[in-house]
Tab-separated table of C-alpha atoms in Angstrom:
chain	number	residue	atom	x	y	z
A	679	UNK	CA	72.361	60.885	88.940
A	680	UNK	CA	70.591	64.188	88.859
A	681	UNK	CA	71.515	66.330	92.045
A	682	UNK	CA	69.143	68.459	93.720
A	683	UNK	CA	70.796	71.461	95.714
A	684	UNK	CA	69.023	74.287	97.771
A	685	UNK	CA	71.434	76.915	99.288
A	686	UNK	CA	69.809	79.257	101.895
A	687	UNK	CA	71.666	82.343	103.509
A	688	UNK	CA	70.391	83.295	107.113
A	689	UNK	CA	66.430	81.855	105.950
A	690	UNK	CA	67.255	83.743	102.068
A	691	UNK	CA	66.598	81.307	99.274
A	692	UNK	CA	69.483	81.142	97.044
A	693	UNK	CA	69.290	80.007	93.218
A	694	UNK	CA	71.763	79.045	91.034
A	695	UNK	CA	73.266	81.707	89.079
A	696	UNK	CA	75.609	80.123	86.749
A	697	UNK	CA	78.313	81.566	84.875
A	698	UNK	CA	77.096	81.994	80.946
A	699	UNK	CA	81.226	82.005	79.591
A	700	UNK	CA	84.265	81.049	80.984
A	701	UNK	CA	85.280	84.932	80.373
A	702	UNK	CA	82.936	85.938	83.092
A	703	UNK	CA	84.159	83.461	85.044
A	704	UNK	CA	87.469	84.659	84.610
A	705	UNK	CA	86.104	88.540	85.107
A	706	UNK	CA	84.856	87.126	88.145
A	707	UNK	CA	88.213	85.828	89.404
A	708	UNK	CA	90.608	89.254	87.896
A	709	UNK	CA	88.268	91.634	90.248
A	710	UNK	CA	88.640	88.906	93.054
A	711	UNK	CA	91.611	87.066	93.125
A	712	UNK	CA	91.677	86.560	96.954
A	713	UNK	CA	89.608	83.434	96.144
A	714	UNK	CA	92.540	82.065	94.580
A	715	UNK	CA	94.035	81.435	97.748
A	716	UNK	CA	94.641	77.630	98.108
A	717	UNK	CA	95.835	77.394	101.997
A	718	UNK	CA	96.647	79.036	105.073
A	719	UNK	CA	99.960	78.729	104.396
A	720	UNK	CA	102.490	78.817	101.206
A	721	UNK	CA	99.252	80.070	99.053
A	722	UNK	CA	96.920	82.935	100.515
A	723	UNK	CA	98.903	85.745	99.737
A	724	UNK	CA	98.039	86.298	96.024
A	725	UNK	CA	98.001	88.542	92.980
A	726	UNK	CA	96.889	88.248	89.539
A	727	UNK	CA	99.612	89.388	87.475
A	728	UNK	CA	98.445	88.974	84.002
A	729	UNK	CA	95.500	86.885	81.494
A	730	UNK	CA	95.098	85.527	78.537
A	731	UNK	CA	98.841	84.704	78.006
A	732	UNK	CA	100.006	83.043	74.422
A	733	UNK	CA	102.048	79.721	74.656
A	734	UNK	CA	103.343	78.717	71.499
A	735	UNK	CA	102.753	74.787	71.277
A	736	UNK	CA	101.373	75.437	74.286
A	737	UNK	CA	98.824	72.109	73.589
A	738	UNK	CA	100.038	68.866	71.927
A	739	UNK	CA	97.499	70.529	69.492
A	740	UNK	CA	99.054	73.306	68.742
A	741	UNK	CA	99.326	77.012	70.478
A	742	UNK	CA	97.487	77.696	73.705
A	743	UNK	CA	96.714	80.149	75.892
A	744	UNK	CA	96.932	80.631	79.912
A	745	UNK	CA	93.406	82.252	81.265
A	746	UNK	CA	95.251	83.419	83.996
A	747	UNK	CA	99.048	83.820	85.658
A	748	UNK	CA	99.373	84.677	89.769
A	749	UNK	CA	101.607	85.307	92.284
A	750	UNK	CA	101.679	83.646	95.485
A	751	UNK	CA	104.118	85.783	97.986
A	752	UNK	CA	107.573	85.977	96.831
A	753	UNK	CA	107.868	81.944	95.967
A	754	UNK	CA	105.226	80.776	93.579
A	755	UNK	CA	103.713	81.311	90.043
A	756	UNK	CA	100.507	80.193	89.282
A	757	UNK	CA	99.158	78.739	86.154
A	758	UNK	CA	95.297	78.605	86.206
A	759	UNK	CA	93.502	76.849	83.815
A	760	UNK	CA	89.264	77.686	84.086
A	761	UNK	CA	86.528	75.618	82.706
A	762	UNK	CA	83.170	76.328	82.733
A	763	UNK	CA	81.445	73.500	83.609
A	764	UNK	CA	83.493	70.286	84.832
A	765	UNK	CA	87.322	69.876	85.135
A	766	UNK	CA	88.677	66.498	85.031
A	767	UNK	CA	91.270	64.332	83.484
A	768	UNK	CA	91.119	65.792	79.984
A	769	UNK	CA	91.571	69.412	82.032
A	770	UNK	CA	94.242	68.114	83.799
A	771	UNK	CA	96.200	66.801	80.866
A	772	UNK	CA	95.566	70.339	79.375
A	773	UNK	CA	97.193	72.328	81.991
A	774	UNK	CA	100.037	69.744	82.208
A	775	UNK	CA	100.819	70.911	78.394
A	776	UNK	CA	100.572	74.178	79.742
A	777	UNK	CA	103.278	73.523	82.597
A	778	UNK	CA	105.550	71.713	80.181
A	779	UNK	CA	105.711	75.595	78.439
A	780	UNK	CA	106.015	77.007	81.608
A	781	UNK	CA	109.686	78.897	80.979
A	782	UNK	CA	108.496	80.341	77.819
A	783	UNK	CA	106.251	82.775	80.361
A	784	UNK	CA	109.280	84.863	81.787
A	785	UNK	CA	111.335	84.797	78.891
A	786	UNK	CA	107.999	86.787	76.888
A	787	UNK	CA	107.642	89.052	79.916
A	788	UNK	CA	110.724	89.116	82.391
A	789	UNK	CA	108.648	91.535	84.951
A	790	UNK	CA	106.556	89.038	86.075
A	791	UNK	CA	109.394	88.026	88.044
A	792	UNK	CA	111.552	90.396	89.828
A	793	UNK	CA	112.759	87.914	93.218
A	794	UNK	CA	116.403	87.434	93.602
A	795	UNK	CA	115.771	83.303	93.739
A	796	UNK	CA	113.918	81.978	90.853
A	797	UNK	CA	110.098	80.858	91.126
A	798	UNK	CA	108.612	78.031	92.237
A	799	UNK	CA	105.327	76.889	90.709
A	800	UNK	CA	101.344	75.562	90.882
A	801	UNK	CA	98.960	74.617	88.770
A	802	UNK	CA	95.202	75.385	89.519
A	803	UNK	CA	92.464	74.100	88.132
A	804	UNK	CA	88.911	75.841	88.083
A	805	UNK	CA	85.915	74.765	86.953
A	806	UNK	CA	81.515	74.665	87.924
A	807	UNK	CA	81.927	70.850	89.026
A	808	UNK	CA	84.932	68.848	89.263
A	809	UNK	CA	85.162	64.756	88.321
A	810	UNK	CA	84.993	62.077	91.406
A	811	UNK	CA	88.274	61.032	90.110
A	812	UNK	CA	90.313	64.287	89.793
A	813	UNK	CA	89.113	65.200	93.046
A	814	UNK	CA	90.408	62.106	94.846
A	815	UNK	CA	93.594	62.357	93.138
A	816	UNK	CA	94.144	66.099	93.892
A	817	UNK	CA	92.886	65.715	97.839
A	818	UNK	CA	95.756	63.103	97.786
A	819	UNK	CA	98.002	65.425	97.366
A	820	UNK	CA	98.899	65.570	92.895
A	821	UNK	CA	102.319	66.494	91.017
A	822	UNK	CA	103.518	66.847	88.114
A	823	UNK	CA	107.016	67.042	87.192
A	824	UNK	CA	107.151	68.998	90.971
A	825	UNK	CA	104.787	71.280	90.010
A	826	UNK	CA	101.435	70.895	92.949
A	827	UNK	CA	98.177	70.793	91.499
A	828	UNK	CA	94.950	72.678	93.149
A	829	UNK	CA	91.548	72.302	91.790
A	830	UNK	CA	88.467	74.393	93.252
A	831	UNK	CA	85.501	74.682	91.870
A	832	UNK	CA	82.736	77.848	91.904
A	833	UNK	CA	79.719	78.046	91.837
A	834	UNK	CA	77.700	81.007	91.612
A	835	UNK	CA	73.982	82.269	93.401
A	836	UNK	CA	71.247	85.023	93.555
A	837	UNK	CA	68.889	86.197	95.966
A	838	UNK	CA	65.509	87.663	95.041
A	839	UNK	CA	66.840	90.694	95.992
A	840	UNK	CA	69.062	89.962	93.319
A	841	UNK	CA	72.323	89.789	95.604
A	842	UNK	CA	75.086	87.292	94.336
A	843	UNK	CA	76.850	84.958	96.554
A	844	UNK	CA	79.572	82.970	95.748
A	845	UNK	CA	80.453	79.171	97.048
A	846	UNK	CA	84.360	77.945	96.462
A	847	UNK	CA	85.565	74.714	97.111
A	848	UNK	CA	89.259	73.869	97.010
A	849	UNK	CA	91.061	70.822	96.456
A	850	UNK	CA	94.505	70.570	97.559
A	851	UNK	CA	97.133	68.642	99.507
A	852	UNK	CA	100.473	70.141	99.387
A	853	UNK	CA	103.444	68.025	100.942
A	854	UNK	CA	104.976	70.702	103.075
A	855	UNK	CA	108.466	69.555	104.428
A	856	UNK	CA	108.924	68.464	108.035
A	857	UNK	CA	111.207	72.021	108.240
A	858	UNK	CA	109.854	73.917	105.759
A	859	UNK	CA	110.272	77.523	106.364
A	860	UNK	CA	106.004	77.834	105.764
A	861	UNK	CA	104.376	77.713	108.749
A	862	UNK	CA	105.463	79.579	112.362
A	863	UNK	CA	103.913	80.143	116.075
A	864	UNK	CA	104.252	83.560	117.588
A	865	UNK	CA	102.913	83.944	120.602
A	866	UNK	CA	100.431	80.846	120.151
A	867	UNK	CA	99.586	81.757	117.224
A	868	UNK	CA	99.986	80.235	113.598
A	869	UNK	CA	100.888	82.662	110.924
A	870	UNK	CA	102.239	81.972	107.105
A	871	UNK	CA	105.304	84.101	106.312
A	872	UNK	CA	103.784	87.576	105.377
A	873	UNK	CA	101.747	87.326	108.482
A	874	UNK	CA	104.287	86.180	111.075
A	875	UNK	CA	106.331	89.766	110.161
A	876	UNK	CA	103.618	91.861	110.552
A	877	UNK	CA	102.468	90.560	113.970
A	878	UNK	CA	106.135	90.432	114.943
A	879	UNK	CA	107.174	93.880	114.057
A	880	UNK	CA	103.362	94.999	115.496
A	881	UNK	CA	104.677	93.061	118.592
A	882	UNK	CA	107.982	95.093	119.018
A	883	UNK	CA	106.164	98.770	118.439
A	884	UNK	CA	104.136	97.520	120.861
A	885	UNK	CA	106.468	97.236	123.274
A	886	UNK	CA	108.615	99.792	122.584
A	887	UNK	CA	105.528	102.245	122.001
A	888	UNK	CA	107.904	105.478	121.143
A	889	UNK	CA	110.118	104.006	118.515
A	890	UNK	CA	110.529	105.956	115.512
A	891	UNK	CA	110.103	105.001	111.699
A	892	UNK	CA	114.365	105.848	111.557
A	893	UNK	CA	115.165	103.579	114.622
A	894	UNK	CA	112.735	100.685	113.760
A	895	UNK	CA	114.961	100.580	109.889
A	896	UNK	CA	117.578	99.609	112.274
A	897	UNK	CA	116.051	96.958	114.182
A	898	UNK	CA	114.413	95.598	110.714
A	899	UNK	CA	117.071	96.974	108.081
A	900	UNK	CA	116.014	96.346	104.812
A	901	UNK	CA	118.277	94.113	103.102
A	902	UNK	CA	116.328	91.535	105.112
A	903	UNK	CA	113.752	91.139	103.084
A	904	UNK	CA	115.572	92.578	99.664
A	905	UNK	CA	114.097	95.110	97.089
A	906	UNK	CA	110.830	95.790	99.317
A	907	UNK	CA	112.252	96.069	102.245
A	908	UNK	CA	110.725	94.450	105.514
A	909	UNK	CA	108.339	97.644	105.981
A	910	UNK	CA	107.701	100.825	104.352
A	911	UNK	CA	105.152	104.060	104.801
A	912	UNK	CA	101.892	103.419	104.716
A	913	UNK	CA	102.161	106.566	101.737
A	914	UNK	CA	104.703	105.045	100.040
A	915	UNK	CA	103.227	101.136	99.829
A	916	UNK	CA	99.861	102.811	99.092
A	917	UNK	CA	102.175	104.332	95.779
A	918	UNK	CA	103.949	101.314	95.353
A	919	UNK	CA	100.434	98.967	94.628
A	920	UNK	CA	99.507	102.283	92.371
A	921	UNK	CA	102.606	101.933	90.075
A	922	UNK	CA	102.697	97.909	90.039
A	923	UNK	CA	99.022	97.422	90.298
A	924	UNK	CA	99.659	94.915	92.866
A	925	UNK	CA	100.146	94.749	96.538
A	926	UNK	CA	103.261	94.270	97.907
A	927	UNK	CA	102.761	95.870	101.325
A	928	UNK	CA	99.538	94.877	103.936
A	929	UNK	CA	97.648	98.131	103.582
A	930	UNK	CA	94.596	97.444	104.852
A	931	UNK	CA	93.687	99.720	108.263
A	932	UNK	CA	93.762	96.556	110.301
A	933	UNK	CA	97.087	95.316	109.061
A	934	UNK	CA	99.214	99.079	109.062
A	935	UNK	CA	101.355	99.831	112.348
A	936	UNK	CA	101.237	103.463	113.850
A	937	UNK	CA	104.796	104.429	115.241
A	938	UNK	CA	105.784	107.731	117.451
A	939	UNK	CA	105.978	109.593	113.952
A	940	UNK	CA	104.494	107.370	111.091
A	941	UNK	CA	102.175	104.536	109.874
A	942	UNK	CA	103.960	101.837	108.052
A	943	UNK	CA	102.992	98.369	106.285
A	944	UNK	CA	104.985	95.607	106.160
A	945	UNK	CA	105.995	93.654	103.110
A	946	UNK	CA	104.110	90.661	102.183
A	947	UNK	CA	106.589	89.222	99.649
A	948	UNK	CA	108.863	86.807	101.364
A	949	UNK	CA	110.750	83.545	100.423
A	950	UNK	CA	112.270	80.674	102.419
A	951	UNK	CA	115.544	82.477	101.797
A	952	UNK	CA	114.456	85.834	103.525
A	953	UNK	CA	112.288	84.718	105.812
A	954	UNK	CA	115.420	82.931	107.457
A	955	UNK	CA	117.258	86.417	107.617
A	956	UNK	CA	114.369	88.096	109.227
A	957	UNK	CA	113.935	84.979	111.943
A	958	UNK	CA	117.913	85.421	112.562
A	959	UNK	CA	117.152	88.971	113.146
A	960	UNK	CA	113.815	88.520	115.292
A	961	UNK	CA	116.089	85.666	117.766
A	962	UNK	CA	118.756	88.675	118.129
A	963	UNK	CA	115.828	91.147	119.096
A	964	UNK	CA	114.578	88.545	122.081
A	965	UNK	CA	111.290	87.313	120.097
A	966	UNK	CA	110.427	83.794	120.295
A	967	UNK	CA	109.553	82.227	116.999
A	968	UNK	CA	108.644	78.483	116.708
A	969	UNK	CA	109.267	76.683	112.897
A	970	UNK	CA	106.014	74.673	113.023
């Protein structure tokens, strides 16, 4: 069946624009990796941390390599796996080899990891199209051997003005726990982890509007959260994504808190373990948190 798509952008005609390699796909992704978010929970806090990793017998063929490894908060690693055109069962099978390799990642490069716990981990799959049957299987909600499979697929277009615009579909059903530690309500509002400690600490400067940068380390010490701490100066997490290359802090202006004698930014790296010390702390501080 040949399908016949027209995409149009406030009355713009839109044409495909395909990707020519899967490098430039993967280009595409390293300069954008927010569209490797797979949920509004566990998985939209992400960094790329590396590409092109080697596996030895990484494939039942022989070596392999990983297009791309990524970081969701302080919990998950991310295998991704891109294909140009269609991923499917064969693609699947591929990046289950992959998985099956999975330690030898952190015992080449122990930084990846620096968490007290050890990580957690996904599989993604990306591709141009994706199969009827790999999508029904991975809506369903897919594991293997624990590990929870995503599969999106991106597709590229250009205006005659020759602006690009990219589409992303995701595919994904992860079986959060009834308790869970992943999802929270603050103030009617749903938040993932990172999020629900930035509006809660924004809450608490906002009603204590003349607290200082020394006396909010009290209220939020920061063996809470662990080697981050639960915030830091906005100066200091701006030097901290220098050095790593990665955020670790929310630094954009929206997301930074202005106290009586600094700007800070809060930590986005947090765990089921830590997030539990900082909701202790929160319920001693008289701030209503709800475990969704």
């Amino acid at each position: 069946m040949e399908i016949f798509r027209q995409v149009t952008a406030n009355n713009i005609a839109l044409k495909e624009y395909p990707f020519w390699k899967e490098l430039a796909m993967e280009a595409y992704l390293l300069e954008n990796e927010e569209i490797l978010k797979l949920d509004k929970q566990n998985f939209n806090e992400v960094t790329i941390l590396d590409a092109e990793i080697a596996l030895k017998q990484g494939r039942k063929s022989g070596d392999g390599r990983i297009d791309i490894l990524a970081k969701y908060s302080a919990e998950y690693l991310g295998i991704v796996e891109i294909k140009l055109n269609e991923i499917n069962d064969f693609s699947l099978s591929q990046l289950e080899d992959y998985i099956n390799q999975k330690d030898q990642i952190l015992k080449v490069n122990p930084d990846y990891w620096i968490e007290p716990t050890n990580p957690k981990w996904v599989g993604i799959l990306i591709g141009g199209n994706i199969s009827n049957s790999l999508r029904d299987k991975l809506s369903e909600g897919y594991e293997y051997n624990g590990v929870p499979i995503a599969g999106m697929t991106i597709k590229r277009f250009k205006s005659p003005a020759n602006e690009i615009f990219v589409i992303s579909d995701t595919f994904f059903r992860f079986k959060y726990l009834s308790k869970d530690y992943s999802k929270f309500i603050f103030n009617g509002v749903e938040y993932n982890k990172g999020r629900l400690v930035n509006a809660v600490v924004k809450t608490y400067v906002k009603n204590n509007p003349t607290i200082t940068y020394a006396d909010l380390k009290t209220k939020f010490p920061d063996n809470i959260q662990g080697s981050f701490g639960v915030f830091e100066t906005k100066l200091k997490a701006e030097d901290i994504y220098q050095r790593w290359g990665h955020k670790r802090h929310y630094i954009n202006p929206d997301e930074e808190i202005k106290l009586s004698d600094e700007t800070i930014a809060t930590c986005t790296q947090w765990n089921p373990e830590n997030i539990k010390l900082f909701l202790g702390q929160v319920n001693m501080l008289g701030l209503k948190v709800e475990i969704k």
